[in-house]
Coordinates of C-alpha atoms in Angstrom, one line a residue:
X1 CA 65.1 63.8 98.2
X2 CA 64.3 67.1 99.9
X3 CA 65.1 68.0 103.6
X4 CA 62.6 67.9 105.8
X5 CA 62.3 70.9 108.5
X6 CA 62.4 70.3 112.4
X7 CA 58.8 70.8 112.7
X8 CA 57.8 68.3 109.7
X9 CA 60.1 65.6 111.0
X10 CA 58.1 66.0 114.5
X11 CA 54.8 65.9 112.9
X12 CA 55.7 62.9 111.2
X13 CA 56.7 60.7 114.1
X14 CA 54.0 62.0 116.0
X15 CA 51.8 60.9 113.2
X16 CA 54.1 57.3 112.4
X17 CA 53.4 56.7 116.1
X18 CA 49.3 57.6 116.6
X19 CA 49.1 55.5 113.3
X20 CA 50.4 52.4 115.0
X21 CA 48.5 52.8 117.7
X22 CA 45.5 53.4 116.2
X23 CA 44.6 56.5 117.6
X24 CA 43.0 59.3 115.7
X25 CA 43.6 63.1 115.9
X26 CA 40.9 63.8 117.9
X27 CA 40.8 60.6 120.3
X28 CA 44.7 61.7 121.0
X29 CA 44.5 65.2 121.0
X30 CA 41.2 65.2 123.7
X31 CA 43.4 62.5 126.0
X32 CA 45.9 64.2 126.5
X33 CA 44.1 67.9 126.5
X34 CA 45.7 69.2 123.6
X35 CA 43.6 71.1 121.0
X36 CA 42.6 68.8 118.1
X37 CA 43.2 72.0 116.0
X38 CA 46.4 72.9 117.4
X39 CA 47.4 69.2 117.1
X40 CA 46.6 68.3 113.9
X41 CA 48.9 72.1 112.6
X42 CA 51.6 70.4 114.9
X43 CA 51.4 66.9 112.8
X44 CA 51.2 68.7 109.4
X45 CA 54.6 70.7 110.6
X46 CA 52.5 73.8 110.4
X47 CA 53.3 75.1 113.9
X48 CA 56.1 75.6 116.4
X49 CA 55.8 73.7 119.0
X50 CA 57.7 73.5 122.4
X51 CA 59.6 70.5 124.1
X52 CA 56.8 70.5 127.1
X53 CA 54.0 70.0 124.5
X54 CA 56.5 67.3 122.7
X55 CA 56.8 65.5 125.8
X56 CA 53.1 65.6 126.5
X57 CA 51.9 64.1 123.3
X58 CA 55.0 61.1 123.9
X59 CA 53.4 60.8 127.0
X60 CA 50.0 60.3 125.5
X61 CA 51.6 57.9 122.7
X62 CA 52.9 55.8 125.7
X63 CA 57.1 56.6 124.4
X64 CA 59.4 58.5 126.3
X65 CA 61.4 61.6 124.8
X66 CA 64.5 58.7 124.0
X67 CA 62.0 56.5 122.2
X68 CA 60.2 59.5 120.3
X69 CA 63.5 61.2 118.9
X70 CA 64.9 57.5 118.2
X71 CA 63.7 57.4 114.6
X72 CA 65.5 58.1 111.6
X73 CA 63.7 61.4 110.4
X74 CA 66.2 62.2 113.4
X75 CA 69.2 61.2 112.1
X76 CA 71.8 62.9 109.8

């Protein structure tokens, strides 16, 4: 299986998490007054992104840093 980079592992929960919600890019991104753009490069691990915008999107997901990072894309 290959390894999966910080930044994909990130997009992916963020995704996992707006999926069971039942949120779409946009509807997430424009809550929590994120660029759709910048958020859907941040889901697709395309971009960088900081522990401030991290915590702002679990914010908007309704999870806490603890309940974002407890997955296990995290782990190993």
């Amino acid at each position: 299986m290959t390894q999966l980079d910080a930044k994909m592992k990130v997009g992916l929960r963020i995704k996992e998490l707006r999926n069971a919600l039942g949120y779409s890019q946009e509807a997430l991104a424009f809550s929590i007054e994120m660029s759709r753009t910048y958020f859907a490069e941040v889901e697709t691990g395309k971009r960088n992104i900081s522990i401030e915008n991290i915590e702002r999107i679990a914010r908007g997901l309704g999870v806490s840093l603890r309940e974002f990072f407890d997955s296990d894309l995290f782990t190993g």
